[in-house]
PDB file of C-alpha atoms in Angstrom:
ATOM      1  CA  UNK A   1     171.004 107.271  11.547  1.00 61.00           C
ATOM      2  CA  UNK A   2     169.488 105.037   8.878  1.00 74.00           C
ATOM      3  CA  UNK A   3     166.227 106.352   7.421  1.00 93.00           C
ATOM      4  CA  UNK A   4     163.076 104.257   7.682  1.00 97.00           C
ATOM      5  CA  UNK A   5     162.403 102.336   4.491  1.00 98.00           C
ATOM      6  CA  UNK A   6     161.637  98.915   3.119  1.00 98.00           C
ATOM      7  CA  UNK A   7     162.661  97.041   0.015  1.00 98.00           C
ATOM      8  CA  UNK A   8     160.783  94.558  -2.131  1.00 98.00           C
ATOM      9  CA  UNK A   9     162.705  91.870  -3.953  1.00 98.00           C
ATOM     10  CA  UNK A  10     162.574  88.534  -5.715  1.00 98.00           C
ATOM     11  CA  UNK A  11     165.049  85.651  -5.755  1.00 98.00           C
ATOM     12  CA  UNK A  12     165.606  82.279  -7.383  1.00 97.00           C
ATOM     13  CA  UNK A  13     164.157  83.515 -10.689  1.00 96.00           C
ATOM     14  CA  UNK A  14     160.869  84.546  -9.136  1.00 96.00           C
ATOM     15  CA  UNK A  15     160.414  81.473  -6.944  1.00 97.00           C
ATOM     16  CA  UNK A  16     160.786  83.685  -3.854  1.00 98.00           C
ATOM     17  CA  UNK A  17     159.441  87.126  -3.055  1.00 98.00           C
ATOM     18  CA  UNK A  18     160.911  89.046  -0.172  1.00 98.00           C
ATOM     19  CA  UNK A  19     160.485  92.186   1.914  1.00 98.00           C
ATOM     20  CA  UNK A  20     162.820  93.764   4.461  1.00 98.00           C
ATOM     21  CA  UNK A  21     162.391  96.911   6.522  1.00 98.00           C
ATOM     22  CA  UNK A  22     164.174  99.176   8.965  1.00 98.00           C
ATOM     23  CA  UNK A  23     161.857 101.388  11.010  1.00 98.00           C
ATOM     24  CA  UNK A  24     163.359 102.763  14.234  1.00 98.00           C
ATOM     25  CA  UNK A  25     161.852 106.227  13.741  1.00 98.00           C
ATOM     26  CA  UNK A  26     158.468 104.799  12.818  1.00 98.00           C
ATOM     27  CA  UNK A  27     158.216 102.738  16.005  1.00 98.00           C
ATOM     28  CA  UNK A  28     159.669 105.537  18.163  1.00 98.00           C
ATOM     29  CA  UNK A  29     156.970 107.901  16.896  1.00 97.00           C
ATOM     30  CA  UNK A  30     154.337 105.330  17.844  1.00 98.00           C
ATOM     31  CA  UNK A  31     155.913 104.992  21.293  1.00 98.00           C
ATOM     32  CA  UNK A  32     155.806 108.755  21.796  1.00 97.00           C
ATOM     33  CA  UNK A  33     152.200 108.991  20.585  1.00 97.00           C
ATOM     34  CA  UNK A  34     150.957 106.344  23.013  1.00 97.00           C
ATOM     35  CA  UNK A  35     153.517 106.621  25.853  1.00 97.00           C
ATOM     36  CA  UNK A  36     153.992 102.853  25.764  1.00 98.00           C
ATOM     37  CA  UNK A  37     155.838 100.756  28.314  1.00 98.00           C
ATOM     38  CA  UNK A  38     158.820  98.787  26.871  1.00 98.00           C
ATOM     39  CA  UNK A  39     157.036  95.454  26.354  1.00 98.00           C
ATOM     40  CA  UNK A  40     154.114  97.244  24.668  1.00 98.00           C
ATOM     41  CA  UNK A  41     156.548  99.213  22.490  1.00 98.00           C
ATOM     42  CA  UNK A  42     158.038  95.902  21.344  1.00 98.00           C
ATOM     43  CA  UNK A  43     154.641  94.355  20.588  1.00 98.00           C
ATOM     44  CA  UNK A  44     153.212  97.390  18.808  1.00 98.00           C
ATOM     45  CA  UNK A  45     156.472  97.943  16.934  1.00 98.00           C
ATOM     46  CA  UNK A  46     156.613  94.389  15.617  1.00 98.00           C
ATOM     47  CA  UNK A  47     153.055  94.685  14.379  1.00 98.00           C
ATOM     48  CA  UNK A  48     153.692  98.069  12.728  1.00 98.00           C
ATOM     49  CA  UNK A  49     156.736  96.665  10.906  1.00 98.00           C
ATOM     50  CA  UNK A  50     154.774  93.637   9.690  1.00 98.00           C
ATOM     51  CA  UNK A  51     151.789  95.720   8.606  1.00 98.00           C
ATOM     52  CA  UNK A  52     153.977  98.106   6.611  1.00 98.00           C
ATOM     53  CA  UNK A  53     155.409  95.196   4.618  1.00 98.00           C
ATOM     54  CA  UNK A  54     152.056  93.447   4.220  1.00 98.00           C
ATOM     55  CA  UNK A  55     150.399  96.685   3.139  1.00 97.00           C
ATOM     56  CA  UNK A  56     152.711  97.010   0.162  1.00 96.00           C
ATOM     57  CA  UNK A  57     151.584  93.571  -1.017  1.00 96.00           C
ATOM     58  CA  UNK A  58     148.327  95.274  -2.001  1.00 94.00           C
ATOM     59  CA  UNK A  59     147.998  97.017  -5.367  1.00 90.00           C
ATOM     60  CA  UNK A  60     145.410  99.806  -5.083  1.00 89.00           C
ATOM     61  CA  UNK A  61     146.179 103.319  -3.853  1.00 91.00           C
ATOM     62  CA  UNK A  62     143.128 103.221  -1.573  1.00 92.00           C
ATOM     63  CA  UNK A  63     143.629  99.657  -0.307  1.00 95.00           C
ATOM     64  CA  UNK A  64     143.884  99.222   3.453  1.00 96.00           C
ATOM     65  CA  UNK A  65     145.143  96.373   5.621  1.00 98.00           C
ATOM     66  CA  UNK A  66     144.340  95.937   9.313  1.00 98.00           C
ATOM     67  CA  UNK A  67     145.961  93.564  11.794  1.00 98.00           C
ATOM     68  CA  UNK A  68     143.838  93.059  14.895  1.00 98.00           C
ATOM     69  CA  UNK A  69     145.194  91.001  17.782  1.00 98.00           C
ATOM     70  CA  UNK A  70     143.008  90.090  20.742  1.00 98.00           C
ATOM     71  CA  UNK A  71     144.634  88.333  23.671  1.00 98.00           C
ATOM     72  CA  UNK A  72     144.069  87.193  27.236  1.00 98.00           C
ATOM     73  CA  UNK A  73     147.266  88.803  28.565  1.00 98.00           C
ATOM     74  CA  UNK A  74     147.472  92.121  30.431  1.00 98.00           C
ATOM     75  CA  UNK A  75     148.061  94.073  27.212  1.00 98.00           C
ATOM     76  CA  UNK A  76     144.804  92.603  25.811  1.00 98.00           C
ATOM     77  CA  UNK A  77     145.851  93.229  22.205  1.00 97.00           C
ATOM     78  CA  UNK A  78     146.395  95.878  19.587  1.00 98.00           C
ATOM     79  CA  UNK A  79     145.103  97.267  16.326  1.00 98.00           C
ATOM     80  CA  UNK A  80     147.297  98.363  13.391  1.00 98.00           C
ATOM     81  CA  UNK A  81     146.349  99.683   9.956  1.00 98.00           C
ATOM     82  CA  UNK A  82     148.534 100.158   6.860  1.00 98.00           C
ATOM     83  CA  UNK A  83     148.055 101.474   3.347  1.00 97.00           C
ATOM     84  CA  UNK A  84     149.879 100.314   0.212  1.00 96.00           C
ATOM     85  CA  UNK A  85     152.448 103.139   0.400  1.00 96.00           C
ATOM     86  CA  UNK A  86     154.313 102.326   3.611  1.00 97.00           C
ATOM     87  CA  UNK A  87     152.165 104.409   5.975  1.00 97.00           C
ATOM     88  CA  UNK A  88     151.094 102.715   9.218  1.00 98.00           C
ATOM     89  CA  UNK A  89     149.238 103.680  12.360  1.00 98.00           C
ATOM     90  CA  UNK A  90     148.097 101.704  15.365  1.00 98.00           C
ATOM     91  CA  UNK A  91     147.391 101.561  19.052  1.00 98.00           C
ATOM     92  CA  UNK A  92     147.666  99.074  21.928  1.00 98.00           C
ATOM     93  CA  UNK A  93     144.646  98.348  24.094  1.00 98.00           C
ATOM     94  CA  UNK A  94     146.727  98.810  27.279  1.00 98.00           C
ATOM     95  CA  UNK A  95     149.775 101.034  26.680  1.00 98.00           C
ATOM     96  CA  UNK A  96     151.216 100.869  30.202  1.00 97.00           C
ATOM     97  CA  UNK A  97     151.843  97.383  31.555  1.00 96.00           C
ATOM     98  CA  UNK A  98     154.909  95.920  33.237  1.00 91.00           C
ATOM     99  CA  UNK A  99     155.601  92.190  33.340  1.00 96.00           C
ATOM    100  CA  UNK A 100     158.788  90.208  34.068  1.00 95.00           C
ATOM    101  CA  UNK A 101     161.226  89.316  31.275  1.00 93.00           C
ATOM    102  CA  UNK A 102     160.896  85.903  29.627  1.00 93.00           C
ATOM    103  CA  UNK A 103     163.204  82.934  30.176  1.00 91.00           C
ATOM    104  CA  UNK A 104     165.710  84.412  27.718  1.00 91.00           C
ATOM    105  CA  UNK A 105     165.824  87.668  29.660  1.00 91.00           C
ATOM    106  CA  UNK A 106     163.997  89.551  26.914  1.00 93.00           C
ATOM    107  CA  UNK A 107     160.764  91.542  26.810  1.00 96.00           C
ATOM    108  CA  UNK A 108     157.935  89.015  27.107  1.00 97.00           C
ATOM    109  CA  UNK A 109     155.673  90.049  24.242  1.00 98.00           C
ATOM    110  CA  UNK A 110     153.967  86.652  24.196  1.00 97.00           C
ATOM    111  CA  UNK A 111     153.187  86.922  27.896  1.00 97.00           C
ATOM    112  CA  UNK A 112     151.868  90.469  27.478  1.00 98.00           C
ATOM    113  CA  UNK A 113     149.471  89.417  24.711  1.00 98.00           C
ATOM    114  CA  UNK A 114     148.592  85.933  25.931  1.00 97.00           C
ATOM    115  CA  UNK A 115     146.355  83.432  24.121  1.00 98.00           C
ATOM    116  CA  UNK A 116     143.801  84.656  21.618  1.00 98.00           C
ATOM    117  CA  UNK A 117     143.385  85.296  17.932  1.00 98.00           C
ATOM    118  CA  UNK A 118     144.837  87.281  15.062  1.00 98.00           C
ATOM    119  CA  UNK A 119     142.617  88.817  12.386  1.00 98.00           C
ATOM    120  CA  UNK A 120     143.845  90.287   9.099  1.00 98.00           C
ATOM    121  CA  UNK A 121     141.381  92.468   7.183  1.00 97.00           C
ATOM    122  CA  UNK A 122     142.080  93.640   3.641  1.00 97.00           C
ATOM    123  CA  UNK A 123     139.840  96.360   2.279  1.00 94.00           C
ATOM    124  CA  UNK A 124     140.495  96.239  -1.469  1.00 88.00           C
ATOM    125  CA  UNK A 125     137.574  98.433  -2.512  1.00 84.00           C
ATOM    126  CA  UNK A 126     135.301  95.458  -3.189  1.00 86.00           C
ATOM    127  CA  UNK A 127     131.829  94.932  -1.778  1.00 83.00           C
ATOM    128  CA  UNK A 128     133.180  92.956   1.175  1.00 89.00           C
ATOM    129  CA  UNK A 129     136.682  93.030   2.662  1.00 93.00           C
ATOM    130  CA  UNK A 130     138.815  89.893   2.869  1.00 94.00           C
ATOM    131  CA  UNK A 131     138.995  88.634   6.455  1.00 96.00           C
ATOM    132  CA  UNK A 132     141.427  85.953   7.605  1.00 97.00           C
ATOM    133  CA  UNK A 133     141.548  84.707  11.187  1.00 97.00           C
ATOM    134  CA  UNK A 134     143.831  82.325  13.064  1.00 98.00           C
ATOM    135  CA  UNK A 135     144.538  81.440  16.661  1.00 98.00           C
ATOM    136  CA  UNK A 136     147.665  82.981  18.162  1.00 98.00           C
ATOM    137  CA  UNK A 137     150.495  80.436  18.296  1.00 97.00           C
ATOM    138  CA  UNK A 138     152.933  82.200  20.628  1.00 97.00           C
ATOM    139  CA  UNK A 139     151.757  85.816  20.896  1.00 97.00           C
ATOM    140  CA  UNK A 140     155.229  86.857  19.719  1.00 97.00           C
ATOM    141  CA  UNK A 141     153.646  88.104  16.444  1.00 98.00           C
ATOM    142  CA  UNK A 142     156.266  86.899  13.921  1.00 98.00           C
ATOM    143  CA  UNK A 143     155.413  83.233  14.504  1.00 97.00           C
ATOM    144  CA  UNK A 144     151.728  84.098  14.533  1.00 98.00           C
ATOM    145  CA  UNK A 145     151.941  85.794  11.127  1.00 98.00           C
ATOM    146  CA  UNK A 146     153.991  82.916   9.723  1.00 98.00           C
ATOM    147  CA  UNK A 147     151.162  80.596  10.784  1.00 98.00           C
ATOM    148  CA  UNK A 148     148.539  83.020   9.387  1.00 98.00           C
ATOM    149  CA  UNK A 149     150.173  83.109   5.935  1.00 98.00           C
ATOM    150  CA  UNK A 150     150.374  79.304   5.824  1.00 97.00           C
ATOM    151  CA  UNK A 151     146.810  78.613   6.934  1.00 97.00           C
ATOM    152  CA  UNK A 152     144.721  81.592   5.754  1.00 96.00           C
ATOM    153  CA  UNK A 153     146.547  82.543   2.557  1.00 96.00           C
ATOM    154  CA  UNK A 154     148.215  79.191   1.800  1.00 96.00           C
ATOM    155  CA  UNK A 155     151.545  80.950   1.192  1.00 96.00           C
ATOM    156  CA  UNK A 156     154.531  79.290   2.922  1.00 96.00           C
ATOM    157  CA  UNK A 157     156.360  82.193   4.568  1.00 97.00           C
ATOM    158  CA  UNK A 158     159.035  83.084   7.078  1.00 97.00           C
ATOM    159  CA  UNK A 159     158.445  86.224   9.114  1.00 98.00           C
ATOM    160  CA  UNK A 160     161.170  87.847  11.216  1.00 98.00           C
ATOM    161  CA  UNK A 161     160.396  90.889  13.376  1.00 98.00           C
ATOM    162  CA  UNK A 162     162.426  92.693  15.990  1.00 97.00           C
ATOM    163  CA  UNK A 163     162.246  95.762  18.231  1.00 98.00           C
ATOM    164  CA  UNK A 164     165.099  96.600  20.589  1.00 98.00           C
ATOM    165  CA  UNK A 165     164.137  98.998  23.392  1.00 98.00           C
ATOM    166  CA  UNK A 166     167.006 100.950  24.980  1.00 97.00           C
ATOM    167  CA  UNK A 167     167.584 101.416  28.706  1.00 96.00           C
ATOM    168  CA  UNK A 168     165.904 104.845  28.550  1.00 98.00           C
ATOM    169  CA  UNK A 169     162.787 103.184  27.017  1.00 97.00           C
ATOM    170  CA  UNK A 170     163.365 104.720  23.561  1.00 98.00           C
ATOM    171  CA  UNK A 171     163.480 102.526  20.458  1.00 98.00           C
ATOM    172  CA  UNK A 172     167.034 101.555  19.581  1.00 97.00           C
ATOM    173  CA  UNK A 173     166.293  99.287  16.617  1.00 98.00           C
ATOM    174  CA  UNK A 174     163.202  98.091  14.757  1.00 98.00           C
ATOM    175  CA  UNK A 175     162.784  96.125  11.575  1.00 98.00           C
ATOM    176  CA  UNK A 176     161.916  92.838   9.985  1.00 98.00           C
ATOM    177  CA  UNK A 177     161.586  90.654   6.922  1.00 98.00           C
ATOM    178  CA  UNK A 178     159.012  88.500   5.178  1.00 98.00           C
ATOM    179  CA  UNK A 179     160.164  85.739   2.814  1.00 98.00           C
ATOM    180  CA  UNK A 180     157.490  83.945   0.784  1.00 98.00           C
ATOM    181  CA  UNK A 181     157.612  80.909  -1.513  1.00 97.00           C
ATOM    182  CA  UNK A 182     155.805  81.074  -4.824  1.00 96.00           C
ATOM    183  CA  UNK A 183     153.743  78.104  -6.120  1.00 94.00           C
ATOM    184  CA  UNK A 184     156.426  76.876  -8.570  1.00 92.00           C
ATOM    185  CA  UNK A 185     159.257  76.766  -6.022  1.00 96.00           C
ATOM    186  CA  UNK A 186     161.607  73.763  -6.265  1.00 96.00           C
ATOM    187  CA  UNK A 187     162.684  71.510  -3.407  1.00 96.00           C
ATOM    188  CA  UNK A 188     166.288  72.654  -3.912  1.00 96.00           C
ATOM    189  CA  UNK A 189     165.332  76.299  -3.328  1.00 96.00           C
ATOM    190  CA  UNK A 190     163.267  75.350  -0.264  1.00 96.00           C
ATOM    191  CA  UNK A 191     166.184  73.394   1.238  1.00 95.00           C
ATOM    192  CA  UNK A 192     168.630  76.247   0.633  1.00 95.00           C
ATOM    193  CA  UNK A 193     166.297  78.821   2.137  1.00 95.00           C
ATOM    194  CA  UNK A 194     165.497  76.713   5.206  1.00 95.00           C
ATOM    195  CA  UNK A 195     169.227  76.327   5.886  1.00 94.00           C
ATOM    196  CA  UNK A 196     169.809  80.073   5.546  1.00 94.00           C
ATOM    197  CA  UNK A 197     166.934  80.950   7.876  1.00 94.00           C
ATOM    198  CA  UNK A 198     168.133  78.482  10.507  1.00 94.00           C
ATOM    199  CA  UNK A 199     171.596  80.078  10.484  1.00 93.00           C
ATOM    200  CA  UNK A 200     170.698  83.761  10.348  1.00 92.00           C
ATOM    201  CA  UNK A 201     170.947  85.998  13.417  1.00 93.00           C
ATOM    202  CA  UNK A 202     167.893  87.688  14.906  1.00 95.00           C
ATOM    203  CA  UNK A 203     166.567  90.826  13.243  1.00 97.00           C
ATOM    204  CA  UNK A 204     167.694  93.075  16.090  1.00 96.00           C
ATOM    205  CA  UNK A 205     171.190  91.533  16.072  1.00 97.00           C
ATOM    206  CA  UNK A 206     171.504  92.233  12.359  1.00 97.00           C
ATOM    207  CA  UNK A 207     170.253  95.812  12.781  1.00 97.00           C
ATOM    208  CA  UNK A 208     172.618  96.372  15.723  1.00 96.00           C
ATOM    209  CA  UNK A 209     175.464  95.217  13.475  1.00 97.00           C
ATOM    210  CA  UNK A 210     174.529  97.994  11.057  1.00 96.00           C
ATOM    211  CA  UNK A 211     172.685  95.846   8.536  1.00 97.00           C
ATOM    212  CA  UNK A 212     170.402  97.620   6.072  1.00 97.00           C
ATOM    213  CA  UNK A 213     167.314  95.930   4.603  1.00 98.00           C
ATOM    214  CA  UNK A 214     169.483  95.075   1.575  1.00 98.00           C
ATOM    215  CA  UNK A 215     172.056  93.442   3.879  1.00 97.00           C
ATOM    216  CA  UNK A 216     169.338  91.438   5.640  1.00 97.00           C
ATOM    217  CA  UNK A 217     168.076  89.995   2.364  1.00 97.00           C
ATOM    218  CA  UNK A 218     171.650  89.355   1.241  1.00 97.00           C
ATOM    219  CA  UNK A 219     172.130  87.271   4.402  1.00 95.00           C
ATOM    220  CA  UNK A 220     168.999  85.286   3.598  1.00 96.00           C
ATOM    221  CA  UNK A 221     169.011  85.155  -0.197  1.00 97.00           C
ATOM    222  CA  UNK A 222     172.533  86.005  -1.347  1.00 91.00           C
ATOM    223  CA  UNK A 223     173.700  83.715  -4.165  1.00 92.00           C
ATOM    224  CA  UNK A 224     170.065  82.984  -5.100  1.00 96.00           C
ATOM    225  CA  UNK A 225     169.802  85.628  -7.840  1.00 96.00           C
ATOM    226  CA  UNK A 226     168.480  88.260  -5.454  1.00 97.00           C
ATOM    227  CA  UNK A 227     166.923  91.176  -7.336  1.00 97.00           C
ATOM    228  CA  UNK A 228     165.821  94.364  -5.566  1.00 97.00           C
ATOM    229  CA  UNK A 229     162.620  95.618  -7.213  1.00 97.00           C
ATOM    230  CA  UNK A 230     161.992  98.892  -5.405  1.00 96.00           C
ATOM    231  CA  UNK A 231     162.452 100.945  -2.246  1.00 97.00           C
ATOM    232  CA  UNK A 232     159.509 102.343  -0.275  1.00 97.00           C
ATOM    233  CA  UNK A 233     159.756 104.956   2.521  1.00 97.00           C
ATOM    234  CA  UNK A 234     157.805 103.941   5.635  1.00 98.00           C
ATOM    235  CA  UNK A 235     156.487 105.894   8.582  1.00 97.00           C
ATOM    236  CA  UNK A 236     153.993 106.190  11.415  1.00 98.00           C
ATOM    237  CA  UNK A 237     151.332 108.413   9.891  1.00 96.00           C
ATOM    238  CA  UNK A 238     147.774 109.061  11.034  1.00 94.00           C
ATOM    239  CA  UNK A 239     145.417 110.549   8.462  1.00 92.00           C
ATOM    240  CA  UNK A 240     142.901 111.867  10.984  1.00 92.00           C
ATOM    241  CA  UNK A 241     141.653 115.441  10.462  1.00 93.00           C
ATOM    242  CA  UNK A 242     139.199 117.701  12.239  1.00 89.00           C
ATOM    243  CA  UNK A 243     136.795 117.360   9.293  1.00 89.00           C
ATOM    244  CA  UNK A 244     136.822 113.571   9.587  1.00 89.00           C
ATOM    245  CA  UNK A 245     136.184 113.732  13.304  1.00 89.00           C
ATOM    246  CA  UNK A 246     133.406 116.250  12.640  1.00 85.00           C
ATOM    247  CA  UNK A 247     131.781 113.761  10.258  1.00 86.00           C
ATOM    248  CA  UNK A 248     131.893 111.121  12.979  1.00 86.00           C
ATOM    249  CA  UNK A 249     130.270 113.493  15.467  1.00 86.00           C
ATOM    250  CA  UNK A 250     127.571 114.299  12.910  1.00 85.00           C
ATOM    251  CA  UNK A 251     126.592 110.612  12.896  1.00 87.00           C
ATOM    252  CA  UNK A 252     125.723 110.742  16.608  1.00 86.00           C
ATOM    253  CA  UNK A 253     122.046 110.677  17.506  1.00 84.00           C
ATOM    254  CA  UNK A 254     120.609 114.218  17.463  1.00 83.00           C
ATOM    255  CA  UNK A 255     119.288 113.857  21.023  1.00 85.00           C
ATOM    256  CA  UNK A 256     122.766 113.022  22.313  1.00 84.00           C
ATOM    257  CA  UNK A 257     124.221 115.952  20.405  1.00 86.00           C
ATOM    258  CA  UNK A 258     121.617 118.285  21.850  1.00 86.00           C
ATOM    259  CA  UNK A 259     122.494 117.016  25.336  1.00 89.00           C
ATOM    260  CA  UNK A 260     126.133 117.991  24.711  1.00 88.00           C
ATOM    261  CA  UNK A 261     125.005 121.440  23.578  1.00 89.00           C
ATOM    262  CA  UNK A 262     122.802 121.858  26.650  1.00 91.00           C
ATOM    263  CA  UNK A 263     125.864 121.226  28.844  1.00 91.00           C
ATOM    264  CA  UNK A 264     127.242 124.437  27.280  1.00 89.00           C
ATOM    265  CA  UNK A 265     130.820 123.107  27.383  1.00 88.00           C
ATOM    266  CA  UNK A 266     133.189 122.394  24.482  1.00 89.00           C
ATOM    267  CA  UNK A 267     133.897 118.703  23.873  1.00 90.00           C
ATOM    268  CA  UNK A 268     137.177 116.964  23.050  1.00 91.00           C
ATOM    269  CA  UNK A 269     137.470 113.911  20.836  1.00 91.00           C
ATOM    270  CA  UNK A 270     140.674 111.847  20.841  1.00 93.00           C
ATOM    271  CA  UNK A 271     141.931 109.834  17.869  1.00 93.00           C
ATOM    272  CA  UNK A 272     142.740 106.303  19.046  1.00 93.00           C
ATOM    273  CA  UNK A 273     145.491 105.831  16.481  1.00 94.00           C
ATOM    274  CA  UNK A 274     147.642 108.868  17.289  1.00 94.00           C
ATOM    275  CA  UNK A 275     146.166 110.285  20.530  1.00 92.00           C
ATOM    276  CA  UNK A 276     145.593 113.689  18.958  1.00 93.00           C
ATOM    277  CA  UNK A 277     142.761 115.661  20.573  1.00 93.00           C
ATOM    278  CA  UNK A 278     140.223 117.678  18.597  1.00 93.00           C
ATOM    279  CA  UNK A 279     138.240 120.360  20.396  1.00 92.00           C
ATOM    280  CA  UNK A 280     134.756 121.401  19.296  1.00 90.00           C
ATOM    281  CA  UNK A 281     133.064 124.514  20.637  1.00 90.00           C
ATOM    282  CA  UNK A 282     129.356 124.603  21.438  1.00 88.00           C
ATOM    283  CA  UNK A 283     128.695 126.757  18.379  1.00 90.00           C
ATOM    284  CA  UNK A 284     130.250 124.077  16.141  1.00 87.00           C
ATOM    285  CA  UNK A 285     127.960 121.468  17.686  1.00 87.00           C
ATOM    286  CA  UNK A 286     124.946 123.707  17.059  1.00 86.00           C
ATOM    287  CA  UNK A 287     125.919 123.922  13.376  1.00 86.00           C
ATOM    288  CA  UNK A 288     125.973 120.120  13.164  1.00 82.00           C
ATOM    289  CA  UNK A 289     122.462 119.877  14.644  1.00 80.00           C
ATOM    290  CA  UNK A 290     121.191 122.464  12.185  1.00 78.00           C
ATOM    291  CA  UNK A 291     122.488 120.134   9.495  1.00 67.00           C
TER     292      UNK A 291
END
């Protein structure tokens, strides 16, 4: 089975920058962590794939990117965070929902999310993070991010995302691409790229045919001086630790902490991103109060 990784590339002598990713294992690990229903797996998986690629657009080792989607549909939305090294984590607001397939007989991600907004937050270590917000266009995520790049970042882009869920609810395929036009792009390059994108198969069809990220970009940018810059491993990775959770507990009002101690029962705290539970005994809580 193909390992999870992404590639970064340029084409047309730097007039285009491109990203492509395969991430079946990454999305399957997210599915297992949150026990998601198929349509939620598809939505969360698309967002994880996109965030992994967008995260590597940042430069700093400590930079963080968050995609927050809030919708009116039964899934209500999701939250995904990525670093600049291909690590992503995230969670859906409602992991278990079941809605009918769309008109094409496919998982109705747009229907699950509904109308709403998409927020992209980039924490680049500055005083204030960059925040970009747009209205959801379809709720299918790829089209919504294409619109976000055009309106919030003024970067003409094409985003393709796909998650294929098998009959046993496991992830069969997951991946995507982002193609972006640089400011000096010529009309000839734009015309060629638009024709290629209109003719290319869906992401899941290409992955099912055995296409690697390199093959996907070759389909889109072959003959346009495609140059692969680097390869980045990607994965679903939560950086929560007991010490971090302990720090969060320590920020709770002392009266509330004392109330927990008075109950004389250990408490459990669950990480939203990976569903891992951390147990704290009464004695540990007493140590926090002592300060």
